[in-house]
mmCIF file of C-alpha atoms and ligand atoms in Angstrom:
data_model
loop_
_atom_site.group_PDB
_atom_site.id
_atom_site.type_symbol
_atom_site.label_atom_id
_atom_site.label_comp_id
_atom_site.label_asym_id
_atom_site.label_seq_id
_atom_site.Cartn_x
_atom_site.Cartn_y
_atom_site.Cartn_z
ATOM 1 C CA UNK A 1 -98.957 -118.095 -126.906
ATOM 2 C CA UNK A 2 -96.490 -120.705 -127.698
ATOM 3 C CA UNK A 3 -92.696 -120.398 -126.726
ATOM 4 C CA UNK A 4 -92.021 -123.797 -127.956
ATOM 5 C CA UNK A 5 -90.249 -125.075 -124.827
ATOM 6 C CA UNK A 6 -91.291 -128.540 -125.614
ATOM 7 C CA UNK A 7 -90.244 -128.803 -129.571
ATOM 8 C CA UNK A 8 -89.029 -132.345 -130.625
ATOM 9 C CA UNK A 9 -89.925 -133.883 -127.134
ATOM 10 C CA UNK A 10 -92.127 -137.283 -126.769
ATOM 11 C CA UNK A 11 -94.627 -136.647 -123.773
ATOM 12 C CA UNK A 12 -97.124 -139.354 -122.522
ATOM 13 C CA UNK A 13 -99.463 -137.559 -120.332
ATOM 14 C CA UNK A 14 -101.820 -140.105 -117.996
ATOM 15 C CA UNK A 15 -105.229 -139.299 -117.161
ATOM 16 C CA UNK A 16 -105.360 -136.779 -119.972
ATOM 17 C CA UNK A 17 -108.836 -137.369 -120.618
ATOM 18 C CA UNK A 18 -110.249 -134.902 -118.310
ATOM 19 C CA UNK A 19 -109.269 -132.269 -115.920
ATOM 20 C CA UNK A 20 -105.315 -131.333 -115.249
ATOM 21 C CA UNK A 21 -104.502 -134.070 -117.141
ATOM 22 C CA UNK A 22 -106.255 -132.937 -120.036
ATOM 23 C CA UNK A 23 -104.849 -128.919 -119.687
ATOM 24 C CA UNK A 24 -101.307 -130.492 -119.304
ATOM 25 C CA UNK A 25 -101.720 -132.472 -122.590
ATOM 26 C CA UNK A 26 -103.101 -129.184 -124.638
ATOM 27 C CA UNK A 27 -100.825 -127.139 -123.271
ATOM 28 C CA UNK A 28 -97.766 -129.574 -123.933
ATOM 29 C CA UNK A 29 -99.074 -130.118 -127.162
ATOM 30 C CA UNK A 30 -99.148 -126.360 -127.738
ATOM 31 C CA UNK A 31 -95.583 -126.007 -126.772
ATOM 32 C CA UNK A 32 -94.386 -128.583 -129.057
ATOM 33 C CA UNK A 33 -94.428 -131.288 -128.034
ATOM 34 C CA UNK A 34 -96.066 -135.376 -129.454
ATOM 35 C CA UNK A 35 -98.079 -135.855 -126.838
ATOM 36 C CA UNK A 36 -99.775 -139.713 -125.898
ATOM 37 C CA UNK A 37 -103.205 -139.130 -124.520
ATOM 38 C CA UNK A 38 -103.456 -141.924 -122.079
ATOM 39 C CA UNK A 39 -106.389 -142.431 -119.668
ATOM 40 C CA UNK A 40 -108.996 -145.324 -118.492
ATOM 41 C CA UNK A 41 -111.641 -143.482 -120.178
ATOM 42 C CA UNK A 42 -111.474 -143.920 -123.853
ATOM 43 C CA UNK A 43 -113.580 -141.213 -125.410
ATOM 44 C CA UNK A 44 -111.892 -138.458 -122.558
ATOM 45 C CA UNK A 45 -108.630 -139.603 -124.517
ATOM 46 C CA UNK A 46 -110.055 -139.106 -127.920
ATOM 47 C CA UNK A 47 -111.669 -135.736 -127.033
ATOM 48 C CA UNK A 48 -108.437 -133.891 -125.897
ATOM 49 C CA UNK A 49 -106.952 -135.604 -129.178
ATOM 50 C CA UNK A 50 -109.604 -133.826 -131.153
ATOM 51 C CA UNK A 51 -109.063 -130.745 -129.654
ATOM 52 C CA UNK A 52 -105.104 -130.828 -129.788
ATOM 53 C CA UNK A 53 -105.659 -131.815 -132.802
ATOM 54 C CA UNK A 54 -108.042 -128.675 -133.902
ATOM 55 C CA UNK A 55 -104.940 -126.727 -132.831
ATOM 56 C CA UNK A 56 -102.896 -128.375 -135.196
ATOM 57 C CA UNK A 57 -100.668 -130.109 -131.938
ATOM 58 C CA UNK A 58 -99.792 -133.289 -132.400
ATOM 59 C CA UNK A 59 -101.366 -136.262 -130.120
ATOM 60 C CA UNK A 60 -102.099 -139.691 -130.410
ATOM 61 C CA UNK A 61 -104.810 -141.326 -127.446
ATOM 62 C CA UNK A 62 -104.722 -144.483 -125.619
ATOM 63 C CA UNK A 63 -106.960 -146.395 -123.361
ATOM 64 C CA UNK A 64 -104.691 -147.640 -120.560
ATOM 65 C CA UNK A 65 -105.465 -148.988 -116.847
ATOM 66 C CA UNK A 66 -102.000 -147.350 -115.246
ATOM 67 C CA UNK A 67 -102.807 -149.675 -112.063
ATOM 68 C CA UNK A 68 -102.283 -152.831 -114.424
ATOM 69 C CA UNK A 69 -98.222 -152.942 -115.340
ATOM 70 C CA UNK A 70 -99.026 -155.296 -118.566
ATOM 71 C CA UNK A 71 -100.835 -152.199 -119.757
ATOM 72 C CA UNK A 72 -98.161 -149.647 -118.906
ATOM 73 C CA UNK A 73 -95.756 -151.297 -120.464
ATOM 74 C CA UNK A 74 -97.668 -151.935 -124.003
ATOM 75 C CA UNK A 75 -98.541 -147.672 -123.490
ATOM 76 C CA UNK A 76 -94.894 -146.987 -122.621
ATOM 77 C CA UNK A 77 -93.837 -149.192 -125.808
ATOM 78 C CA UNK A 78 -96.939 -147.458 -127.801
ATOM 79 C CA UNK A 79 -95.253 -144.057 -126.564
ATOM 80 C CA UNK A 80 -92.043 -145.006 -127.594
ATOM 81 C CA UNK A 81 -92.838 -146.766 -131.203
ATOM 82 C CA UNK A 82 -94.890 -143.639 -132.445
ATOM 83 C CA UNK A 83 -93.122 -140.753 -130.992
ATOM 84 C CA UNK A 84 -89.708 -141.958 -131.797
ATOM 85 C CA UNK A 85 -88.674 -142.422 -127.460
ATOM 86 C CA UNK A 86 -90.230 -140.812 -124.604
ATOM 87 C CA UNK A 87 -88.800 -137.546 -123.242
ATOM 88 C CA UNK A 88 -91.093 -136.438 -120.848
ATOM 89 C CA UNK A 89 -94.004 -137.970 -118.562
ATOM 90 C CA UNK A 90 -96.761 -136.846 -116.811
ATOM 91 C CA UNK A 91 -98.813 -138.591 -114.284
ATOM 92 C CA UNK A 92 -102.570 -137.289 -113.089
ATOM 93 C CA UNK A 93 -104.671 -140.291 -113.352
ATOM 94 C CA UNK A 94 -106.862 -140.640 -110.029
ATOM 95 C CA UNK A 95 -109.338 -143.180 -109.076
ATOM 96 C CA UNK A 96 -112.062 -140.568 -107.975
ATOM 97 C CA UNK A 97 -114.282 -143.937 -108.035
ATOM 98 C CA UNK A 98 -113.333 -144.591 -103.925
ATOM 99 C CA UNK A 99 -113.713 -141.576 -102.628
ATOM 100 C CA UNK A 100 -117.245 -142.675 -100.908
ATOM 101 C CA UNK A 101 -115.523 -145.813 -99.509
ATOM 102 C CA UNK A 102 -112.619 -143.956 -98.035
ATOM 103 C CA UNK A 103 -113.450 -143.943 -95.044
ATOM 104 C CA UNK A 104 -112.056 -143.147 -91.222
ATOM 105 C CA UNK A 105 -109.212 -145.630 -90.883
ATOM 106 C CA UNK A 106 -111.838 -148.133 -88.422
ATOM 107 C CA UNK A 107 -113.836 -149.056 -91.099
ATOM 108 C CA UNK A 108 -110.790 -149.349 -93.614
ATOM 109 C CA UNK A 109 -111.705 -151.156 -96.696
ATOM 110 C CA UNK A 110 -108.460 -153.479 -98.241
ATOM 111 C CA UNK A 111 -109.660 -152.866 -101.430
ATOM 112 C CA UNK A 112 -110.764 -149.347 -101.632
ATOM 113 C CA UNK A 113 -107.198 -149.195 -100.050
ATOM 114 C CA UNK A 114 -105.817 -151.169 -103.006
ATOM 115 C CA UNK A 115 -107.907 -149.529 -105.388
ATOM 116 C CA UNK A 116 -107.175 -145.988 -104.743
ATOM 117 C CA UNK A 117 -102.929 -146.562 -103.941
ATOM 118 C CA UNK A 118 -103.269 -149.064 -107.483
ATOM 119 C CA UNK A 119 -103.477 -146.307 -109.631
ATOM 120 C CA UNK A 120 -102.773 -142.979 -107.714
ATOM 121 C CA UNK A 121 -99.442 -144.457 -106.393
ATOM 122 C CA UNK A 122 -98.057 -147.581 -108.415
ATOM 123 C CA UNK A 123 -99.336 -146.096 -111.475
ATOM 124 C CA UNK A 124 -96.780 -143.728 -111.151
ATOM 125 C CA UNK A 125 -94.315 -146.582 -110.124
ATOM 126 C CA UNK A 126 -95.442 -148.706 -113.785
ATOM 127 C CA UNK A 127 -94.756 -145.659 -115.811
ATOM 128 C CA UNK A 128 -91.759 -144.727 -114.568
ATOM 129 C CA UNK A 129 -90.281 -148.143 -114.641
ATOM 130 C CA UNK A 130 -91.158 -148.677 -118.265
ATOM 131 C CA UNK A 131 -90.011 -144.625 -118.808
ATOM 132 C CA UNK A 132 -86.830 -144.781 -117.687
ATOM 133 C CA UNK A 133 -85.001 -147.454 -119.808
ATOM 134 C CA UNK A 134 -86.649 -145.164 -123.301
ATOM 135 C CA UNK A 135 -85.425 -141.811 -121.079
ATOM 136 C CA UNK A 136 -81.361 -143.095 -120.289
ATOM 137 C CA UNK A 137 -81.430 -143.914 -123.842
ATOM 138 C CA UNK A 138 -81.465 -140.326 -124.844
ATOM 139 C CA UNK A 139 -79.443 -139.722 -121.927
ATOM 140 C CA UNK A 140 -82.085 -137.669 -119.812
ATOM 141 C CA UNK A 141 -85.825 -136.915 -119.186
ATOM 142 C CA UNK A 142 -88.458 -135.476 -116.979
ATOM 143 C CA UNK A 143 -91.226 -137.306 -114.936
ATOM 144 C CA UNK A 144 -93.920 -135.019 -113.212
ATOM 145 C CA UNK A 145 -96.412 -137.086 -110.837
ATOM 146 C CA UNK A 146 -99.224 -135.122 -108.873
ATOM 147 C CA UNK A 147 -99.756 -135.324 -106.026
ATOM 148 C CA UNK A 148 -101.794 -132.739 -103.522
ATOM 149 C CA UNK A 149 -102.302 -130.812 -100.796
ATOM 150 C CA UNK A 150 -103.730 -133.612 -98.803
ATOM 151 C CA UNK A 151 -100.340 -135.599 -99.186
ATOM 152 C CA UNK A 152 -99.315 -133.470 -95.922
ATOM 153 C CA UNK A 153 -102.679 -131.517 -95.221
ATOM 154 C CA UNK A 154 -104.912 -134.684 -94.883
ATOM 155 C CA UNK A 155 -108.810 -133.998 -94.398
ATOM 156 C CA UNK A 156 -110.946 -135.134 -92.269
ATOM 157 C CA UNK A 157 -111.174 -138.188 -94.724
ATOM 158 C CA UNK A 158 -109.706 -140.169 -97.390
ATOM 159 C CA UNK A 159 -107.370 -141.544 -95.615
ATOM 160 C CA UNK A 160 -106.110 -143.842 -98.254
ATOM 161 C CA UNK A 161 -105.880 -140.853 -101.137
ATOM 162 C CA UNK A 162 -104.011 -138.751 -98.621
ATOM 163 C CA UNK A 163 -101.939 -141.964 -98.196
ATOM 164 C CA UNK A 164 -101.412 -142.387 -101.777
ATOM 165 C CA UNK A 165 -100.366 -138.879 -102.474
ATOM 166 C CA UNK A 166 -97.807 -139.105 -99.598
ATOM 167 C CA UNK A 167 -96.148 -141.811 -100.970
ATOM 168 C CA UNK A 168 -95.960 -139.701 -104.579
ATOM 169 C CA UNK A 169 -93.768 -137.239 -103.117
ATOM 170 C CA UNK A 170 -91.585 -140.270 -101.577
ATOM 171 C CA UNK A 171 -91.925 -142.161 -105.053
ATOM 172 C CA UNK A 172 -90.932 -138.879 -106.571
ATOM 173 C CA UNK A 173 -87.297 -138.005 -104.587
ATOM 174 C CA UNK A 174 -86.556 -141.487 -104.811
ATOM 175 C CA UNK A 175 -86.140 -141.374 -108.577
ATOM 176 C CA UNK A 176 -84.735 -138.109 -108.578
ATOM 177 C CA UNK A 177 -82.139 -139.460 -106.138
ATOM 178 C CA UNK A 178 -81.443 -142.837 -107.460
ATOM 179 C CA UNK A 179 -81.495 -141.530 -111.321
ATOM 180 C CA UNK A 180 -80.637 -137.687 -111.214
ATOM 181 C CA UNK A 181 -76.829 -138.240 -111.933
ATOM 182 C CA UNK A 182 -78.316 -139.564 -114.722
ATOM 183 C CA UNK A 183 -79.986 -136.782 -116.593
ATOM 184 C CA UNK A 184 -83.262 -137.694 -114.916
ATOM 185 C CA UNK A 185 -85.634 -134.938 -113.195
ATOM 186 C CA UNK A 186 -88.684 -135.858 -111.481
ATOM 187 C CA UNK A 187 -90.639 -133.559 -109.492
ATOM 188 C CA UNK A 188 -93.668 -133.454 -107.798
ATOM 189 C CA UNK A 189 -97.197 -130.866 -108.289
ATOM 190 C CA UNK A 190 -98.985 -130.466 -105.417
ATOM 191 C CA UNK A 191 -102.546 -128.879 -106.084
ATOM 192 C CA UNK A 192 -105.056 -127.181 -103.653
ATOM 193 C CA UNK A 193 -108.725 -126.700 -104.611
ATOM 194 C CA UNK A 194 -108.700 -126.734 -108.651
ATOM 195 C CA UNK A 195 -111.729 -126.993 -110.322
ATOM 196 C CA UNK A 196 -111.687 -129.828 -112.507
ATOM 197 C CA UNK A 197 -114.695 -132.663 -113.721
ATOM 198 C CA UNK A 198 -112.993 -134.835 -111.148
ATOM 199 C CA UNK A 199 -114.293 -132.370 -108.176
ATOM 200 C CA UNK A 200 -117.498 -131.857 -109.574
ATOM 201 C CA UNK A 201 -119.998 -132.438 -106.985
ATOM 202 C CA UNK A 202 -117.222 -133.062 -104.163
ATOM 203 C CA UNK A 203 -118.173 -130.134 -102.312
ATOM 204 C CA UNK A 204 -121.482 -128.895 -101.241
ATOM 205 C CA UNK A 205 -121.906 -124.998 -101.891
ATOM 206 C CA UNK A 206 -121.134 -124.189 -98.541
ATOM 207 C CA UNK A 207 -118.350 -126.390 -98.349
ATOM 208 C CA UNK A 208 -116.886 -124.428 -101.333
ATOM 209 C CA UNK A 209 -116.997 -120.851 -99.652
ATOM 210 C CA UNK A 210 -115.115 -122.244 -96.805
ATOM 211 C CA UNK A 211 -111.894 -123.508 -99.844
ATOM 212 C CA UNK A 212 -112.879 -119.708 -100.961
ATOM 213 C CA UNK A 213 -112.200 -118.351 -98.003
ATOM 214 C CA UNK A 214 -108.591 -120.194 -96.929
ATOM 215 C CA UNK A 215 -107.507 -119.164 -100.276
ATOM 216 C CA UNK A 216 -104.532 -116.597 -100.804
ATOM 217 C CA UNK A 217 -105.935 -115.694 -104.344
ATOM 218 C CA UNK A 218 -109.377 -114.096 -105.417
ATOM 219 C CA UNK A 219 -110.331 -117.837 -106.972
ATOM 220 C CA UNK A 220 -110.256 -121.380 -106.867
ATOM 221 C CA UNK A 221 -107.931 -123.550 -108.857
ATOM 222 C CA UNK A 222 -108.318 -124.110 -112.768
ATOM 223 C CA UNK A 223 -106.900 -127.117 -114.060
ATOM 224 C CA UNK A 224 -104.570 -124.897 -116.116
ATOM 225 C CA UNK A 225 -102.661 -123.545 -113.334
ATOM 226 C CA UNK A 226 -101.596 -126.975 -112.869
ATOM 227 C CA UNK A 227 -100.557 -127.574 -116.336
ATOM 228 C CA UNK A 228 -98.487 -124.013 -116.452
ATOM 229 C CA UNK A 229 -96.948 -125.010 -113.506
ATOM 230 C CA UNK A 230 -96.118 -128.415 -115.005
ATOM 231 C CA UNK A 231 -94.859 -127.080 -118.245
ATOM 232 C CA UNK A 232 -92.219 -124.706 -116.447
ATOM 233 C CA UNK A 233 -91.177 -128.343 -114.570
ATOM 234 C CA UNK A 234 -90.857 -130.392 -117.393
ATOM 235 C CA UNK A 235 -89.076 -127.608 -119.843
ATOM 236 C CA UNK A 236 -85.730 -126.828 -119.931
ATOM 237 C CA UNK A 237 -85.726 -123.738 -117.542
ATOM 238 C CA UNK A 238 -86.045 -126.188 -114.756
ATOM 239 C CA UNK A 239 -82.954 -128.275 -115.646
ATOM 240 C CA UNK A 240 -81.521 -127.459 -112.134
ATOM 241 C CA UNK A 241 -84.783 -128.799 -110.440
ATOM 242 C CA UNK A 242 -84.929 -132.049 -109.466
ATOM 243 C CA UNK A 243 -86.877 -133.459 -106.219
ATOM 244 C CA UNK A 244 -88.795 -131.064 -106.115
ATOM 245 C CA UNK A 245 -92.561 -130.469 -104.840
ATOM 246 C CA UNK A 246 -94.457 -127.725 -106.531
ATOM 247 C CA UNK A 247 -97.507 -126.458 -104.405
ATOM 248 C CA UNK A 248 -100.079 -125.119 -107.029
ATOM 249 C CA UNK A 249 -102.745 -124.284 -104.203
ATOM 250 C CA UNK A 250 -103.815 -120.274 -104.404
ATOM 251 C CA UNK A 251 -101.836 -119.597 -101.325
ATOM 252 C CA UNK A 252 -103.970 -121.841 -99.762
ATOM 253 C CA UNK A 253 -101.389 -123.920 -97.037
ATOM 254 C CA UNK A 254 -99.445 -120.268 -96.491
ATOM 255 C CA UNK A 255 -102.855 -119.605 -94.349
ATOM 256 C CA UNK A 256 -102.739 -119.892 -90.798
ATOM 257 C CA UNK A 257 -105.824 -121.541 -89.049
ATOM 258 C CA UNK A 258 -107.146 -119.388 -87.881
ATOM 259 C CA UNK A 259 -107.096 -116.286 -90.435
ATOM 260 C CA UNK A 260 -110.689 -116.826 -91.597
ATOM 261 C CA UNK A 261 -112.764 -116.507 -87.716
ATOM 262 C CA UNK A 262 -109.877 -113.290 -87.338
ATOM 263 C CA UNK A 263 -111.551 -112.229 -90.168
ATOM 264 C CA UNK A 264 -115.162 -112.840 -89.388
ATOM 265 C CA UNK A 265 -114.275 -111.433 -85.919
ATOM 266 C CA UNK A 266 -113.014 -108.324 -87.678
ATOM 267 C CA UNK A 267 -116.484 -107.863 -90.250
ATOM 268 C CA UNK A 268 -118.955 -108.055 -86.374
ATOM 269 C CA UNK A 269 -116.701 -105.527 -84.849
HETATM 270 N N1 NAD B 301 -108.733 -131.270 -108.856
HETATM 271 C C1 NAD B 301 -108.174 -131.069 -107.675
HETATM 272 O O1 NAD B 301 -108.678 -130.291 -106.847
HETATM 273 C C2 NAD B 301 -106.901 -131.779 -107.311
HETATM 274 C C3 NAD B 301 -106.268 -131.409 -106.113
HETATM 275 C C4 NAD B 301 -105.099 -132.068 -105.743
HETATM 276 C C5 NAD B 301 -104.580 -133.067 -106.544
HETATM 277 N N2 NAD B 301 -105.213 -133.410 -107.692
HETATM 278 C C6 NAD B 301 -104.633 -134.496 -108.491
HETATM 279 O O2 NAD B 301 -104.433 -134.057 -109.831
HETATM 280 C C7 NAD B 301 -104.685 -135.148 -110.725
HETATM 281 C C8 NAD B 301 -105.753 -134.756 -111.736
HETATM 282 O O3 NAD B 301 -106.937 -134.359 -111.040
HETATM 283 P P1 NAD B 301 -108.271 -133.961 -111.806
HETATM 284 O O4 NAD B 301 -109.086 -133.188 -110.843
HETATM 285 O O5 NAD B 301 -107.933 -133.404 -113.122
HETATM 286 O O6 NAD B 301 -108.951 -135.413 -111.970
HETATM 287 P P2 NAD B 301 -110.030 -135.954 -112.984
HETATM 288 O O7 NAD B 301 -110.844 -136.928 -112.193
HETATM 289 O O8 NAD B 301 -110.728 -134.848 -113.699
HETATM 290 O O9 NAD B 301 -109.133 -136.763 -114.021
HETATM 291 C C9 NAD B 301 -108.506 -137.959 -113.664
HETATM 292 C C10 NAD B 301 -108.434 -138.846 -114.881
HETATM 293 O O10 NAD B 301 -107.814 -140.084 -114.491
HETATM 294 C C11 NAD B 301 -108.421 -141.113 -115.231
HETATM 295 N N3 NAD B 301 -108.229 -142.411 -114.592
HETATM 296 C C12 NAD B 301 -108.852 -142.887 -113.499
HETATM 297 N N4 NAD B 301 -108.430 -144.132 -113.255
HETATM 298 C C13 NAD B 301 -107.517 -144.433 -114.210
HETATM 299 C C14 NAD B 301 -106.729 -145.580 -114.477
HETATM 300 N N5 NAD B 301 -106.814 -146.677 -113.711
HETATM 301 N N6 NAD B 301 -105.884 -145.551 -115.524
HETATM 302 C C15 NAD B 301 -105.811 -144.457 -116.322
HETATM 303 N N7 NAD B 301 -106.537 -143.352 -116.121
HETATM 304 C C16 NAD B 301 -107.377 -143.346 -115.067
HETATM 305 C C17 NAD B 301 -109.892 -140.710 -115.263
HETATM 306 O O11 NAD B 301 -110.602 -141.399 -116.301
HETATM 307 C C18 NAD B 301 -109.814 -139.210 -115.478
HETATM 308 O O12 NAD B 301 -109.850 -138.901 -116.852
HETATM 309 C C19 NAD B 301 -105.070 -136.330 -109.857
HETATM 310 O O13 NAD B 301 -103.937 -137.126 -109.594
HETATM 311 C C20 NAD B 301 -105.569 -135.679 -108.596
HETATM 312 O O14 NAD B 301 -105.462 -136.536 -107.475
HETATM 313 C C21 NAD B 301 -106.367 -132.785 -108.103
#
């Protein structure tokens, strides 16, 4: 069901290919709005095209490095030149490629380090700079970057992604500071567990009970949960919302530690 929130706006969604990325392109698309399909991963792009597409939405793809700024800007400029300006952008591209190198901070690789912060951080910084000149143009616009629970709840490891996500939500306020009296908005999602092709194989089965069990909610995440959540941030019924980090997690960091052994406690008695 459509409400059309999004009629008449330009949206470039990164690392739409796959996963959240992909949900928040359809489900801009389905709302109304000319949606770029940007991601690494060519034929990702051109499949959530297709299906947009199918729909009868209206998306154009693009193969873009975000890490690489000469690209972002030709994207941003692609964005711009098809869709008539860019209203509204959405960043989700991840480089799942370093998550076996990300290792305990004593065996730090500089270039996993580089790798993952390259796109996962400064890929939001490239967009936004390119963005922002087509957004004050039309006098306002919305940026959404993702970031996740492990921004503040950090496991064990990944050090660097945790790092990365961190400096999102700094990335995130700062433009919201520095460009809100400006008719800018740019907010922050913060997902727990969501099942998505990026997390395939991530967890072992057993590891996956124990995300079950720390939820608040009878399931894990689905990459449209994100995207709703999104879509409410980028449409006009969050106009007053700027700054702001959106925790799309299942209830999952409302959970004291120490709820789940209660629990087990509770089953032996
Ligand atoms: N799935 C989760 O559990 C979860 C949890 C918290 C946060 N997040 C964040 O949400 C976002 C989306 O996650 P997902 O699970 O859908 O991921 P995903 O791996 O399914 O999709 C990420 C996409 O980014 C693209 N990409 C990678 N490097 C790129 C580059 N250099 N330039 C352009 N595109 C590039 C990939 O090709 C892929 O299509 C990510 O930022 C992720 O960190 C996800």
């Amino acid at each position: 069901m459509s409400s059309g929130r999004l009629t008449g706006r330009s949206a470039l969604v990164t690392g739409a290919g796959s996963g959240i990325g992909a949900a928040t392109a359809e489900v801009f698309a389905r709302e109304g709005a000319r949606v770029v399909v940007a991601d690494l991963d060519k034929a990702g792009a051109a499949a959530t095209v297709e299906r947009i597409r199918d729909e009868g939405g209206v998306a154009e793809p693009y193969a873009a490095d975000v890490s690489d700024e000469a690209e972002v800007e030709a994207l941003v400029d692609f964005t711009a030149r098809t869709f008539g300006g860019v209203d509204v952008l959405q960043n989700y591209a991840s480089n799942r490629g370093v998550v076996a190198e990300d290792v305990a901070l004593a065996g730090a690789d500089a270039s996993a380090w580089a790798r993952q912060l390259g796109v996962d951080l400064m890929g939001c910084v490239f967009t936004a700079k390119y963005a922002l000149p087509h957004m004050l143009r039309r006098g306002g616009g919305s940026i959404t970057n993702a970031s996740s629970l492990v921004g503040w709840l950090p496991l064990e490891s990944r050090p660097a992604y945790a790092t990365a996500k961190a400096g999102v939500i700094g990335l995130s306020r700062s433009i919201a500071v520095e460009y809100g009296r400006q008719g800018i908005r740019c907010n922050v999602v913060a997902p727990g567990p969501i099942v998505s092709p990026g997390t395939e194989g991530m967890y072992t089965a057993e590891q996956t009970e124990v995300l079950a069990e720390h939820m608040a909610a009878p399931r894990l995440g689905r990459p449209d949960d994100v995207a709703l959540a999104a879509l409410f941030l980028a449409s006009p019924d969050a106009a007053f919302i700027n700054g702001h980090v959106l925790v799309v997690d299942g209830g999952m960091s409302a959970y004291a530690p120490m709820v789940p052994s209660f629990r087990r406690l509770a089953r032996e008695e």
